[in-house]
PDB file of C-alpha atoms in Angstrom:
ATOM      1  CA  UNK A1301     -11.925  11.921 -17.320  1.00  0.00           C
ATOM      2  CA  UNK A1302     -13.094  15.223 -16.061  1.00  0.00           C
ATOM      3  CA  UNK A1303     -14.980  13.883 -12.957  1.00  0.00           C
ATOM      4  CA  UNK A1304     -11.463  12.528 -11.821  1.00  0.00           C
ATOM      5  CA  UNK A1305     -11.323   9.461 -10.439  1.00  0.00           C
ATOM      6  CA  UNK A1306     -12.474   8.205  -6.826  1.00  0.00           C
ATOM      7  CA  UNK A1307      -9.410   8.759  -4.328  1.00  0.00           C
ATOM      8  CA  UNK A1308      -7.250  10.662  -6.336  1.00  0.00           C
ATOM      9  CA  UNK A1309      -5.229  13.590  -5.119  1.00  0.00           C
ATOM     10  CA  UNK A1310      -3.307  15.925  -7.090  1.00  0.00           C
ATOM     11  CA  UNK A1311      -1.283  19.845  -6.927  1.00  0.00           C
ATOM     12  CA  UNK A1312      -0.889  22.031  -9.487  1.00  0.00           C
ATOM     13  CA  UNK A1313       1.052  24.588  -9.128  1.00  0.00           C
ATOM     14  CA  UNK A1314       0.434  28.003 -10.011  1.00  0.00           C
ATOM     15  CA  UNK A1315       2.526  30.077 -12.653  1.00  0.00           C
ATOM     16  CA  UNK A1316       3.314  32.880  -9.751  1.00  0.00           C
ATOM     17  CA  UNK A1317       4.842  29.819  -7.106  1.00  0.00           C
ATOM     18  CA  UNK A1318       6.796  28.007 -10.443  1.00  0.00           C
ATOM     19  CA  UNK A1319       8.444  31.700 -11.206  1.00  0.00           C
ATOM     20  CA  UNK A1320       9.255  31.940  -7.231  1.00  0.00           C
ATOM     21  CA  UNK A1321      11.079  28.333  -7.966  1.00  0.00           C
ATOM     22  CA  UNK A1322      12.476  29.781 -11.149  1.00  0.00           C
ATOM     23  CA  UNK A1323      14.028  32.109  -9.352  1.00  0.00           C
ATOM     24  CA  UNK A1324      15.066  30.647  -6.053  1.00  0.00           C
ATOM     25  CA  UNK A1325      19.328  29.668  -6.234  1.00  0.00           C
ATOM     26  CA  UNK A1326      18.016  26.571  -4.284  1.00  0.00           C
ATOM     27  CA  UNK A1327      15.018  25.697  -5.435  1.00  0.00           C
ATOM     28  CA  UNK A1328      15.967  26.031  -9.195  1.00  0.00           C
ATOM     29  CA  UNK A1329      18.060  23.074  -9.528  1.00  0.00           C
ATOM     30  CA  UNK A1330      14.706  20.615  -9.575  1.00  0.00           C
ATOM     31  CA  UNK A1331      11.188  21.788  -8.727  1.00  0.00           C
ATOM     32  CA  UNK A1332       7.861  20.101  -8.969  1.00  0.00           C
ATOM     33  CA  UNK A1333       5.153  22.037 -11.346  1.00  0.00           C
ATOM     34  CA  UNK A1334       2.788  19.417 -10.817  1.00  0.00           C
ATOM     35  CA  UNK A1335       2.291  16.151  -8.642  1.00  0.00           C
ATOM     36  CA  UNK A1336      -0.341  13.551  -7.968  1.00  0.00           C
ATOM     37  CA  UNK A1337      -1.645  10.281  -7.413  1.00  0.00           C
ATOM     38  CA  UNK A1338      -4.193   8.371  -9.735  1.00  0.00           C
ATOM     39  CA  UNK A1339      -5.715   4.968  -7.995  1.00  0.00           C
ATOM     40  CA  UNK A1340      -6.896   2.166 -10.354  1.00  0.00           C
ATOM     41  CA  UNK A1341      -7.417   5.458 -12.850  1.00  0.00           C
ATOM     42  CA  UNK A1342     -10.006   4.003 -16.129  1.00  0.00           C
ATOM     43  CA  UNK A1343     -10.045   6.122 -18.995  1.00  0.00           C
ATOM     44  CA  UNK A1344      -7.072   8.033 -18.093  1.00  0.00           C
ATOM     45  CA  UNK A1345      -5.548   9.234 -21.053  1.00  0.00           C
ATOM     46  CA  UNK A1346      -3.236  12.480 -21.999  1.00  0.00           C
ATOM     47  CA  UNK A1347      -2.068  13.640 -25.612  1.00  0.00           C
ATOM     48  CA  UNK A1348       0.786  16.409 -25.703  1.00  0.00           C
ATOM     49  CA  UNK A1349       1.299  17.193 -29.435  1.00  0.00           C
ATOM     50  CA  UNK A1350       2.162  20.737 -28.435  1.00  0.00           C
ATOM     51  CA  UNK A1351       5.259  20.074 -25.744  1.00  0.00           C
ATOM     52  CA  UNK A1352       5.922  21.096 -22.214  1.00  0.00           C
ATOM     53  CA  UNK A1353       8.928  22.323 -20.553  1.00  0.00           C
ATOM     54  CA  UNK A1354       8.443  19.722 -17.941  1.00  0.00           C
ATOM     55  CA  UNK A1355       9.766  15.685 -17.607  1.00  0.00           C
ATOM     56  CA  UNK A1356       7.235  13.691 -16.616  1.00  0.00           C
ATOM     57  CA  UNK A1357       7.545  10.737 -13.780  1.00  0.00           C
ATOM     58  CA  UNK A1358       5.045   8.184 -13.713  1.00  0.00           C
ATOM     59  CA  UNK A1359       5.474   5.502 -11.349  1.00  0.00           C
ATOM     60  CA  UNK A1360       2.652   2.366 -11.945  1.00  0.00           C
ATOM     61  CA  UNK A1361       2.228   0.728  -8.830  1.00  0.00           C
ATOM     62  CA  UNK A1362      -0.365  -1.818  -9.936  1.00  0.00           C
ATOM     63  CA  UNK A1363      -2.449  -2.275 -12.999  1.00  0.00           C
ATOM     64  CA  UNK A1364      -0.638  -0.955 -16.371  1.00  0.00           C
ATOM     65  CA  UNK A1365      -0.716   0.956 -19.020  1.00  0.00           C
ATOM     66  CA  UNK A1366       1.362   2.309 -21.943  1.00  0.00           C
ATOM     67  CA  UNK A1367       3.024   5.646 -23.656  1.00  0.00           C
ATOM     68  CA  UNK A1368       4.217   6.053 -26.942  1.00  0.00           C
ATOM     69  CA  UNK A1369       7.201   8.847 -27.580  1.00  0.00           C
ATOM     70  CA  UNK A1370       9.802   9.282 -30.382  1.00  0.00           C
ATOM     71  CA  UNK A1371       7.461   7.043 -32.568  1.00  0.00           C
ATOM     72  CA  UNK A1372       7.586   4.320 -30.341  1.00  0.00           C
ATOM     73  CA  UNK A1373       5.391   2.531 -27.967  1.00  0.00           C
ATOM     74  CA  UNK A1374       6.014   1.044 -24.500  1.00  0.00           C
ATOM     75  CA  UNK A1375       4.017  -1.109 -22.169  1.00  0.00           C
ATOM     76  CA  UNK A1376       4.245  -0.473 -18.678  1.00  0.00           C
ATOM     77  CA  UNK A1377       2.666  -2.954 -15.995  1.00  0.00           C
ATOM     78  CA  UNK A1378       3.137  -2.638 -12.041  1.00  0.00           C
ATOM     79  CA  UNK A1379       6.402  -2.146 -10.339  1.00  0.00           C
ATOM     80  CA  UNK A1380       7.695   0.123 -13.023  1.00  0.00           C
ATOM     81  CA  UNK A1381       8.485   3.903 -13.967  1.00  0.00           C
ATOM     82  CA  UNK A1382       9.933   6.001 -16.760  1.00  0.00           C
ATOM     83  CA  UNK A1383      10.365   9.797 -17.098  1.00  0.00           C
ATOM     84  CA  UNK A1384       9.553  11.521 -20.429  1.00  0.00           C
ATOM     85  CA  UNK A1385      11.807  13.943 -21.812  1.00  0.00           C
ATOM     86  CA  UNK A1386      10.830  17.682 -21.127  1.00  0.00           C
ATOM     87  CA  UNK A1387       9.693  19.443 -25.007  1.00  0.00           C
ATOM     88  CA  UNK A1388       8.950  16.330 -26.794  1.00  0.00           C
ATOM     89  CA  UNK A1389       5.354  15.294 -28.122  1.00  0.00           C
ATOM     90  CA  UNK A1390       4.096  12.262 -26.150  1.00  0.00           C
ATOM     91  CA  UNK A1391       1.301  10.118 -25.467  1.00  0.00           C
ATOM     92  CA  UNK A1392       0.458   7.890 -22.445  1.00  0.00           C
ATOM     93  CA  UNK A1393      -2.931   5.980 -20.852  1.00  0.00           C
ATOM     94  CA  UNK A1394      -4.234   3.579 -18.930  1.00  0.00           C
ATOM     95  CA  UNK A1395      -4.631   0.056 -20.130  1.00  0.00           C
ATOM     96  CA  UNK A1396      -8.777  -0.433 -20.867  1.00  0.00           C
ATOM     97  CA  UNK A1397      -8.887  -3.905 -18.784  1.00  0.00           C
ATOM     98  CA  UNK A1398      -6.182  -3.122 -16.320  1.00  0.00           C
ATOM     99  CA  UNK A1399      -6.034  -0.076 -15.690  1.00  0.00           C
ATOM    100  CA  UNK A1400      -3.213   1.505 -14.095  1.00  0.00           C
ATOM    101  CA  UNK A1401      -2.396   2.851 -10.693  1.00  0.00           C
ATOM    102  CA  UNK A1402       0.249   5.699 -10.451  1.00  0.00           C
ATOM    103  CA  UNK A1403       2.280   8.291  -8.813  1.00  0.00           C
ATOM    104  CA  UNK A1404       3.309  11.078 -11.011  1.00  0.00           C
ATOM    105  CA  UNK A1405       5.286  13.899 -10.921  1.00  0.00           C
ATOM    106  CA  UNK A1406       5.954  17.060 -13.344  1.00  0.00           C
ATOM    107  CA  UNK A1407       9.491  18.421 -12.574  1.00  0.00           C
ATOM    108  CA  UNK A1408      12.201  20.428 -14.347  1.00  0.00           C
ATOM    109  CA  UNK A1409      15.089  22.970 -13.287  1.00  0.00           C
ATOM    110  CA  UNK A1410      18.505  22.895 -14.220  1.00  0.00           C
ATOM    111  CA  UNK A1411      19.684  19.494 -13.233  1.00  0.00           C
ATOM    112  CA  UNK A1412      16.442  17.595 -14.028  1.00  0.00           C
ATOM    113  CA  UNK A1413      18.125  16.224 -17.601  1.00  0.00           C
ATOM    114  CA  UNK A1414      20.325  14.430 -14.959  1.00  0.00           C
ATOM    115  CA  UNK A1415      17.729  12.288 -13.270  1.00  0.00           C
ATOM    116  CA  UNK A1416      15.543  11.648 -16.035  1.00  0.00           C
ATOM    117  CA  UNK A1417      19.194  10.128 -18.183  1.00  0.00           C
ATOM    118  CA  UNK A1418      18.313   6.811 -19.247  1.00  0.00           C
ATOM    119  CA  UNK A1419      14.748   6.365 -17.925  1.00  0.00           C
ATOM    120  CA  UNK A1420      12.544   7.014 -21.078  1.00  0.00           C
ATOM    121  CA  UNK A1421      12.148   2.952 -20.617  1.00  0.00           C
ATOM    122  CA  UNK A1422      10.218   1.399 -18.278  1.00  0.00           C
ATOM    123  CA  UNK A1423      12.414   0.308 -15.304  1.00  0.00           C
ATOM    124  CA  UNK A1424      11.426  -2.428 -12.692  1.00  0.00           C
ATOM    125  CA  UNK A1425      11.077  -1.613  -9.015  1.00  0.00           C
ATOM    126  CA  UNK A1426      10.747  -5.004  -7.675  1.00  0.00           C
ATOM    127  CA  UNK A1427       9.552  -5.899  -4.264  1.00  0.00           C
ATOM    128  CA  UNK A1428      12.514  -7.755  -2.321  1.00  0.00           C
ATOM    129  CA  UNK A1429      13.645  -8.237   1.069  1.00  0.00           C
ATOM    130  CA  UNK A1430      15.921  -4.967   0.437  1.00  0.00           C
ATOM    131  CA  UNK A1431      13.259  -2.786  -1.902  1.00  0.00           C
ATOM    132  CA  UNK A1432      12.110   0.149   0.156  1.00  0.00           C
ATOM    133  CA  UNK A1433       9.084   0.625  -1.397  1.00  0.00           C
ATOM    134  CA  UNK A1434       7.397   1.387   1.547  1.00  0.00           C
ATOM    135  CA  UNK A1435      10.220   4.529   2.438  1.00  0.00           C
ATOM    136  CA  UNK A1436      10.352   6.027  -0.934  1.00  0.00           C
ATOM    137  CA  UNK A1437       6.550   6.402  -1.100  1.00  0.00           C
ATOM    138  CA  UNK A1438       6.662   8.024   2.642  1.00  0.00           C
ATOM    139  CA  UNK A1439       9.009  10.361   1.056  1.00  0.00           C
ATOM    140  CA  UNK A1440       6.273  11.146  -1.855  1.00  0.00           C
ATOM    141  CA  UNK A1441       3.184  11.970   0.704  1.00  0.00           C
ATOM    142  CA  UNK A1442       6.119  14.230   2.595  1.00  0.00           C
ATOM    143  CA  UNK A1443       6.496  16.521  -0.674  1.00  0.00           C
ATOM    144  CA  UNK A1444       2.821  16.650  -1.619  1.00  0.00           C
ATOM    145  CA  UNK A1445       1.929  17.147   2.290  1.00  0.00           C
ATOM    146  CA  UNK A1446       4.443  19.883   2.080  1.00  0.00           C
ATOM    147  CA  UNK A1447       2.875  21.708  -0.872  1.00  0.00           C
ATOM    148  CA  UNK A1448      -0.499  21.154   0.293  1.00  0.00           C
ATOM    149  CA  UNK A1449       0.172  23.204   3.394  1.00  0.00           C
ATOM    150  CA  UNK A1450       2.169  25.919   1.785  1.00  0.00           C
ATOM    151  CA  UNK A1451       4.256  27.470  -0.732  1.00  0.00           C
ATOM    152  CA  UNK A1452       6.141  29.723   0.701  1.00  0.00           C
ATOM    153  CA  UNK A1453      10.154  29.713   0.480  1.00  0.00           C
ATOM    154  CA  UNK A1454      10.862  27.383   2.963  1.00  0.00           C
ATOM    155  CA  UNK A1455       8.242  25.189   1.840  1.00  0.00           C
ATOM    156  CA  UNK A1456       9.439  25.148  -1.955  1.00  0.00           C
ATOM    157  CA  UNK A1457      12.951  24.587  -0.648  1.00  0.00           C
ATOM    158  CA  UNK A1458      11.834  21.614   2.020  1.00  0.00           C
ATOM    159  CA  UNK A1459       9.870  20.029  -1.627  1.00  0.00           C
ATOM    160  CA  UNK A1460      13.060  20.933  -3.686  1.00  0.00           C
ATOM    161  CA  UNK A1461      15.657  18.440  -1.577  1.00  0.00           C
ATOM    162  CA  UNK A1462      12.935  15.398  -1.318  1.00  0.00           C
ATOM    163  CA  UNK A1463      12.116  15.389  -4.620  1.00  0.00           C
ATOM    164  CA  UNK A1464      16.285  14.924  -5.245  1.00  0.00           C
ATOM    165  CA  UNK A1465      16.091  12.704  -2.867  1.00  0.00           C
ATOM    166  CA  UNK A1466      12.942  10.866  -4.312  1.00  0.00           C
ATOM    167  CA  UNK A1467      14.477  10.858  -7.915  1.00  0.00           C
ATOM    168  CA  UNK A1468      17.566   9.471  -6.534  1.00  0.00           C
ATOM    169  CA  UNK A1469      15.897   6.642  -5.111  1.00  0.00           C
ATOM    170  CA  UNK A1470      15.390   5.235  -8.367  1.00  0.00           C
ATOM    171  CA  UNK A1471      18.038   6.913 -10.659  1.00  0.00           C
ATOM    172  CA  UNK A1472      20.654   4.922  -8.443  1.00  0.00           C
ATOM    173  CA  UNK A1473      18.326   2.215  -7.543  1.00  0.00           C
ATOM    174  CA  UNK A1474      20.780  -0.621  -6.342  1.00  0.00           C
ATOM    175  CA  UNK A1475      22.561   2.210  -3.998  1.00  0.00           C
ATOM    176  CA  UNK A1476      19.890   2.406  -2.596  1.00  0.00           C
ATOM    177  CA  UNK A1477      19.013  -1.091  -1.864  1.00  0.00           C
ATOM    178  CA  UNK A1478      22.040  -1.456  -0.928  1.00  0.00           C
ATOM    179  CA  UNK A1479      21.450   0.607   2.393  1.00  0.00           C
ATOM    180  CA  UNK A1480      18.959  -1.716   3.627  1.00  0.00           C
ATOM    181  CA  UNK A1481      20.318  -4.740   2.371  1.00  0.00           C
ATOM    182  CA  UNK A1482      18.630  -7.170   4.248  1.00  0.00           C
ATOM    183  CA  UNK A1483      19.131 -10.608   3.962  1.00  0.00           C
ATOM    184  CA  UNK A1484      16.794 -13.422   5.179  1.00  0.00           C
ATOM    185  CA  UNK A1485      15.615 -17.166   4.949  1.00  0.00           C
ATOM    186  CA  UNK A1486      12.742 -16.954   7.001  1.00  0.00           C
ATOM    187  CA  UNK A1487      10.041 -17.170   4.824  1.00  0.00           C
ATOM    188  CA  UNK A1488       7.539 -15.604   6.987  1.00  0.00           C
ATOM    189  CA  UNK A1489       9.578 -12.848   8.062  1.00  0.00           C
ATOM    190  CA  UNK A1490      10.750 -12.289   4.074  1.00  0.00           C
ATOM    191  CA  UNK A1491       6.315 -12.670   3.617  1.00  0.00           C
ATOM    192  CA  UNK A1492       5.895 -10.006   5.897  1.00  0.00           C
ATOM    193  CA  UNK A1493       8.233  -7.748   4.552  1.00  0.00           C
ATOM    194  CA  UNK A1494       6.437  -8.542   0.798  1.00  0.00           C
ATOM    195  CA  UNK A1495       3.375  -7.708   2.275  1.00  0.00           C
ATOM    196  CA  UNK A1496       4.587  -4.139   4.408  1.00  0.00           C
ATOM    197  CA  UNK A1497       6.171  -3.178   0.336  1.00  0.00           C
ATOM    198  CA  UNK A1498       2.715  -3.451  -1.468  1.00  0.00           C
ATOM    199  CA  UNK A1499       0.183  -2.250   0.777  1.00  0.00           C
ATOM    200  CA  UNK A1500      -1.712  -0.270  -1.657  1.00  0.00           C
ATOM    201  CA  UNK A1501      -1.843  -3.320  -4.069  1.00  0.00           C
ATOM    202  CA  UNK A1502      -4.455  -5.965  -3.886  1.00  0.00           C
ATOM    203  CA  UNK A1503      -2.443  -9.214  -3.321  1.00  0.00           C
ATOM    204  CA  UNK A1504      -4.181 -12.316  -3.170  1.00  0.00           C
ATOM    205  CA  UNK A1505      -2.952 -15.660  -1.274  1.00  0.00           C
ATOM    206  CA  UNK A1506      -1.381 -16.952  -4.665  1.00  0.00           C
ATOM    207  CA  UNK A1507       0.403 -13.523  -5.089  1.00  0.00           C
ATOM    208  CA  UNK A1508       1.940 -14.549  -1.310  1.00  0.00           C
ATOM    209  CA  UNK A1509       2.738 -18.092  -2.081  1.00  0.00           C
ATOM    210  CA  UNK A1510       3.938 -17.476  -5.000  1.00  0.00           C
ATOM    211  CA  UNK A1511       6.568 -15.120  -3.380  1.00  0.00           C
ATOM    212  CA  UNK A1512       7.396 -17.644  -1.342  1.00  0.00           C
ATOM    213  CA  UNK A1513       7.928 -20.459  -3.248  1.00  0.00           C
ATOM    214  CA  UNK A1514       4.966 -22.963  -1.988  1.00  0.00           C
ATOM    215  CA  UNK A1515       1.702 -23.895  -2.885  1.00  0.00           C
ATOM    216  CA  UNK A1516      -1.091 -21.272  -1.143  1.00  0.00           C
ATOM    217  CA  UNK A1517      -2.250 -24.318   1.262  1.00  0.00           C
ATOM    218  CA  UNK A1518       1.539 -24.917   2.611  1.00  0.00           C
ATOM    219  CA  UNK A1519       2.040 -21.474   2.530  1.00  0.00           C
ATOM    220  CA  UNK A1520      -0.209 -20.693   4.849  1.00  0.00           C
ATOM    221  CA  UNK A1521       0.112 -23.467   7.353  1.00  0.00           C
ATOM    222  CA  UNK A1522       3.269 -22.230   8.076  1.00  0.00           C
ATOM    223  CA  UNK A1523       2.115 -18.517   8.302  1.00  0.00           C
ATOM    224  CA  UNK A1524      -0.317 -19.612  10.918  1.00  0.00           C
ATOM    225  CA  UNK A1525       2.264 -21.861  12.958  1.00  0.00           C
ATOM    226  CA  UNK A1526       3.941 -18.285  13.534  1.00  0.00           C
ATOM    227  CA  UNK A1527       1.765 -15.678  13.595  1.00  0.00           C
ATOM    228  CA  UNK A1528      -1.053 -17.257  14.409  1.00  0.00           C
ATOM    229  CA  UNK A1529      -3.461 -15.871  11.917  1.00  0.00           C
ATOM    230  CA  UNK A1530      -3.932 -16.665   7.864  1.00  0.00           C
ATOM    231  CA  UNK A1531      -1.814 -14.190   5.531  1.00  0.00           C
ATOM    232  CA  UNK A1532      -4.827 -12.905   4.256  1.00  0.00           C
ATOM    233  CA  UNK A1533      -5.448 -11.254   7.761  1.00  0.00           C
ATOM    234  CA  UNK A1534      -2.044 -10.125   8.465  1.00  0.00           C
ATOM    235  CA  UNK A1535      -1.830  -8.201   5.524  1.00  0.00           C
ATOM    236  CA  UNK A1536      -5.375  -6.821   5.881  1.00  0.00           C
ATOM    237  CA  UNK A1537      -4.068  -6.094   9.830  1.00  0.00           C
ATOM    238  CA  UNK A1538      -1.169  -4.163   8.507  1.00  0.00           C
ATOM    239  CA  UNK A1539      -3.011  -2.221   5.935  1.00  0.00           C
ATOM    240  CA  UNK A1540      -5.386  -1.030   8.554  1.00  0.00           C
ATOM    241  CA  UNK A1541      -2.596  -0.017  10.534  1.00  0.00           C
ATOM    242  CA  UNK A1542      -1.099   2.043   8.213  1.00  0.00           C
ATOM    243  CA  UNK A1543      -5.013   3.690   7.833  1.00  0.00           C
ATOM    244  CA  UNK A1544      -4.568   4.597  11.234  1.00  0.00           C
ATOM    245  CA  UNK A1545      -1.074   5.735  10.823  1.00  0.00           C
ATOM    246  CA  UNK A1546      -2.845   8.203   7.731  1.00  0.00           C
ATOM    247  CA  UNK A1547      -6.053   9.192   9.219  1.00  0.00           C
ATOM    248  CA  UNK A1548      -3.708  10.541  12.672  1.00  0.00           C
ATOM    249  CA  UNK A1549      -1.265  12.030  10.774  1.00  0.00           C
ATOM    250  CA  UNK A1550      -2.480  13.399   7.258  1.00  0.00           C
ATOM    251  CA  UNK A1551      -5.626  15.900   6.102  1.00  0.00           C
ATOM    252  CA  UNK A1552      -6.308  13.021   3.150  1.00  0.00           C
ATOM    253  CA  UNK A1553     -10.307  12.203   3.147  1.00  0.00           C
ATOM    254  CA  UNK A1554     -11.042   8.848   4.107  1.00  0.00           C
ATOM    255  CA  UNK A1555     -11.928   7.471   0.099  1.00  0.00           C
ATOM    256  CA  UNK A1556      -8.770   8.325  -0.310  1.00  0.00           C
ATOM    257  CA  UNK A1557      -6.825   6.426   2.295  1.00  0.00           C
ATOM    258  CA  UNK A1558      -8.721   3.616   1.271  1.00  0.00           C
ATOM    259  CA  UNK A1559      -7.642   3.429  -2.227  1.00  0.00           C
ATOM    260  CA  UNK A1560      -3.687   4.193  -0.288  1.00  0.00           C
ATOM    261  CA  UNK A1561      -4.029   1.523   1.406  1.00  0.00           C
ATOM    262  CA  UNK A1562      -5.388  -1.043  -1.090  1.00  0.00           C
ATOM    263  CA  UNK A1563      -9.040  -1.105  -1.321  1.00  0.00           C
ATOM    264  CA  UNK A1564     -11.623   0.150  -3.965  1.00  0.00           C
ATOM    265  CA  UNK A1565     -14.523  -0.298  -1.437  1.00  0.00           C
ATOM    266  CA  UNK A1566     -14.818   2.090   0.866  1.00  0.00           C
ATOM    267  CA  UNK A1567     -17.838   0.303   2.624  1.00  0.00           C
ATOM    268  CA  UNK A1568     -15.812  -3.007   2.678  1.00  0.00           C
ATOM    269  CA  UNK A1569     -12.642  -0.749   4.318  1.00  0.00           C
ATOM    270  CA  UNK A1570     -15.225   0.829   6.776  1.00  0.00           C
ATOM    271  CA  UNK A1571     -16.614  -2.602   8.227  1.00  0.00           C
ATOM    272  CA  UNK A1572     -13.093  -4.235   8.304  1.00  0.00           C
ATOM    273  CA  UNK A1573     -11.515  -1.165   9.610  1.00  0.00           C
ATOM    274  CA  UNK A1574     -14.212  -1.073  12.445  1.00  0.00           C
ATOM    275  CA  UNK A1575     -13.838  -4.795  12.676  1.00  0.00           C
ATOM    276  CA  UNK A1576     -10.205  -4.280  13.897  1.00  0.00           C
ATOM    277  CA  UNK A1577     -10.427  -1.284  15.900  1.00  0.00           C
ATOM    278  CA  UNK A1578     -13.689  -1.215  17.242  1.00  0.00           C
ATOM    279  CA  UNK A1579     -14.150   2.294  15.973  1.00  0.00           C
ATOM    280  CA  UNK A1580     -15.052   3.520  12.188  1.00  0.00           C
ATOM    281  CA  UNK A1581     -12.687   5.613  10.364  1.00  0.00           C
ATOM    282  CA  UNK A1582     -14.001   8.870  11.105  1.00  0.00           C
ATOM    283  CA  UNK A1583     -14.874   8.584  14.827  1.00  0.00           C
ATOM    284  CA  UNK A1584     -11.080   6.758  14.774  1.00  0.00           C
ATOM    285  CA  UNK A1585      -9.677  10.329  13.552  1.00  0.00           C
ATOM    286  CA  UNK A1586     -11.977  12.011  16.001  1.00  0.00           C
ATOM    287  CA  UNK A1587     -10.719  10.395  18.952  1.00  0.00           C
ATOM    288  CA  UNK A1588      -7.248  10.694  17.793  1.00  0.00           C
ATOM    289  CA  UNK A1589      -7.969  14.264  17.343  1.00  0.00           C
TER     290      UNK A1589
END
C-alpha cells in the first residue's frame, strides 16, 4: 500500500544512525533499524526473497493475519506475536476480511538471537487480571517517542535498554505477570481491568460478558449497580481518557490517536470526545498547551 494506511506511524532509521548503533559498546547489543505501528492495515503485504540482517517483531493486537517462513505457513489472530529470524526469506500479510492491527519492530545486534529463541510461532498474549498489556505498550510509544525526537547517543542508548526491556516482556512472559499478579473475584473490578488492557481494540458488550462469564443483559445490570453507567460507556470513558492522556503528552496527530485508542472514525471520536469533555480534540490540546 503506498498511500499507507490512515493512523499509522512509523521510523526508519537511516544507514548513518544504524552504523552509530553498530558501533556504540552499549547500543550494539540490540538496536532498532526500524519501528512502527499499522492500525486495522488492508492490503498490507511484504515479500523478502532477498534477506535482511534484521529479526522482525510483529505484535497483532486485533484483526489477523499470516506469514509463511521455512516453507511453512502460520496464522496469526489478535493477542499474538512472533519474531522472524534475521537472513531468512519470508513472507507475511494481512488477512483480506480481517485485517490485522500491529506493532512491529526491526531489531538486531549481538544478543538479538537471544530474544527472538523460540518465537518464530505465534505466541498468545492474553488479556488477564495480571497481563500488562497496557505497560508494555507505554513502553513501545516511549522508544518510538524517543527516536522521533532524536538520535543522538543518549537517545540511541535510552531506545537500546527499552527495547531489552520491551523484548523481555514477552520472551519471559509469565515473569512478568508474575510482578503484577493480581488476583480478584470482583467481576467488575476484573471488567475494568479487561477493558483498561484493550483500549485500542473494538470490544463489544458480548466481548465483556463473555469475559465475565454472564449473559450481556446480567452483565451489565451488575456493571450499572456499581458504576453507575453501562460498560459500553465506561470503556468509551476510559478510552477518551487515555486521548487526553496522548493529545497532552505526545506530538501524534489526532487520526492517529484515534485509531490508538480504538476507533476508525475520526468524526465519531470527535463528537464523543467533545461529548465527554466539552471541548474537541484539538482545542482540548490547545488549552492543555
Amino acid at each position: 500500500m503506498k498511500e499507507g494506511f490512515t493512523g499509522e506511524r512509523s521510523i526508519v532509521l537511516s544507514p548513518m544512525t544504524i552504523e552509530t548503533e553498530r558501533q556504540d559498546p552499549l547500543v550494539s547489543s540490540l538496536y532498532i533499524t526500524d519501528i512502527g505501528y499499522y492500525p486495522h492495515a488492508d492490503g498490507h503485504r511484504r515479500e523478502r526473497q532477498e534477506p535482511i540482517g534484521e529479526y522482525v517483531l510483529i505484535y497483532c493486537i486485533e484483526g489477523q493475519g499470516w506469514y509463511e517462513v521455512r516453507d511453512r505457513r502460520y496464522e496469526v489472530r489478535a493477542n499474538q506475536f512472533f519474531i522472524l529470524p534475521a537472513n531468512e526469506a519470508h513472507t507475511y500479510a494481512a488477512d483480506s476480511k480481517h485485517p490485522w492491527t500491529i506493532y512491529w519492530i526491526h531489531f538486531t545486534g549481538d544478543h538479538a538471537d537471544i530474544y527472538s529463541e523460540g518465537l518464530l510461532t505465534p505466541h498468545d498474549i492474553r488479556p488477564a487480571l495480571n497481563s500488562r498489556i497496557s505497560e508494555r505498550q507505554h513502553v513501545f510509544e516511549e522508544i518510538f517517542s524517543t527516536l522521533e525526537h532524536g538520535t543522538d547517543r543518549e537517545s540511541l542508548r535510552y531506545a537500546s535498554s527499552l527495547l531489552h526491556y520491551y523484548l523481555a516482556t514477552m520472551r519471559y512472559l509469565n515473569h512478568y505477570r508474575h510482578q503484577d499478579s493480581a488476583s480478584c473475584s470482583d467481576v467488575v473490578t476484573a471488567s475494568r481491568h479487561y477493558m483498561q488492557e484493550n483500549l485500542e481494540r473494538r470490544l463489544t458488550l458480548d466481548d465483556l460478558a463473555r469475559y465475565a462469564g454472564y449473559s450481556p443483559s446480567r452483565f451489565s445490570s451488575l456493571f450499572r449497580q456499581q458504576t453507575g453507567e453501562s460498560p459500553l460507556n465506561h470503556f468509551n470513558r476510559l478510552k477518551i481518557e487515555r486521548a487526553c492522556l496522548l493529545l497532552k503528552t505526545t506530538d501524534m496527530r489526532i487520526n492517529q490517536i484515534c485509531h490508538k485508542v480504538g476507533f476508525d472514525d475520526s468524526y465519531y471520536f470527535s463528537r464523543l470526545f467533545k461529548q465527554l469533555m466539552g471541548l474537541s480534540p484539538k482545542h482540548y490540546r490547545a488549552s492543555c498547551q
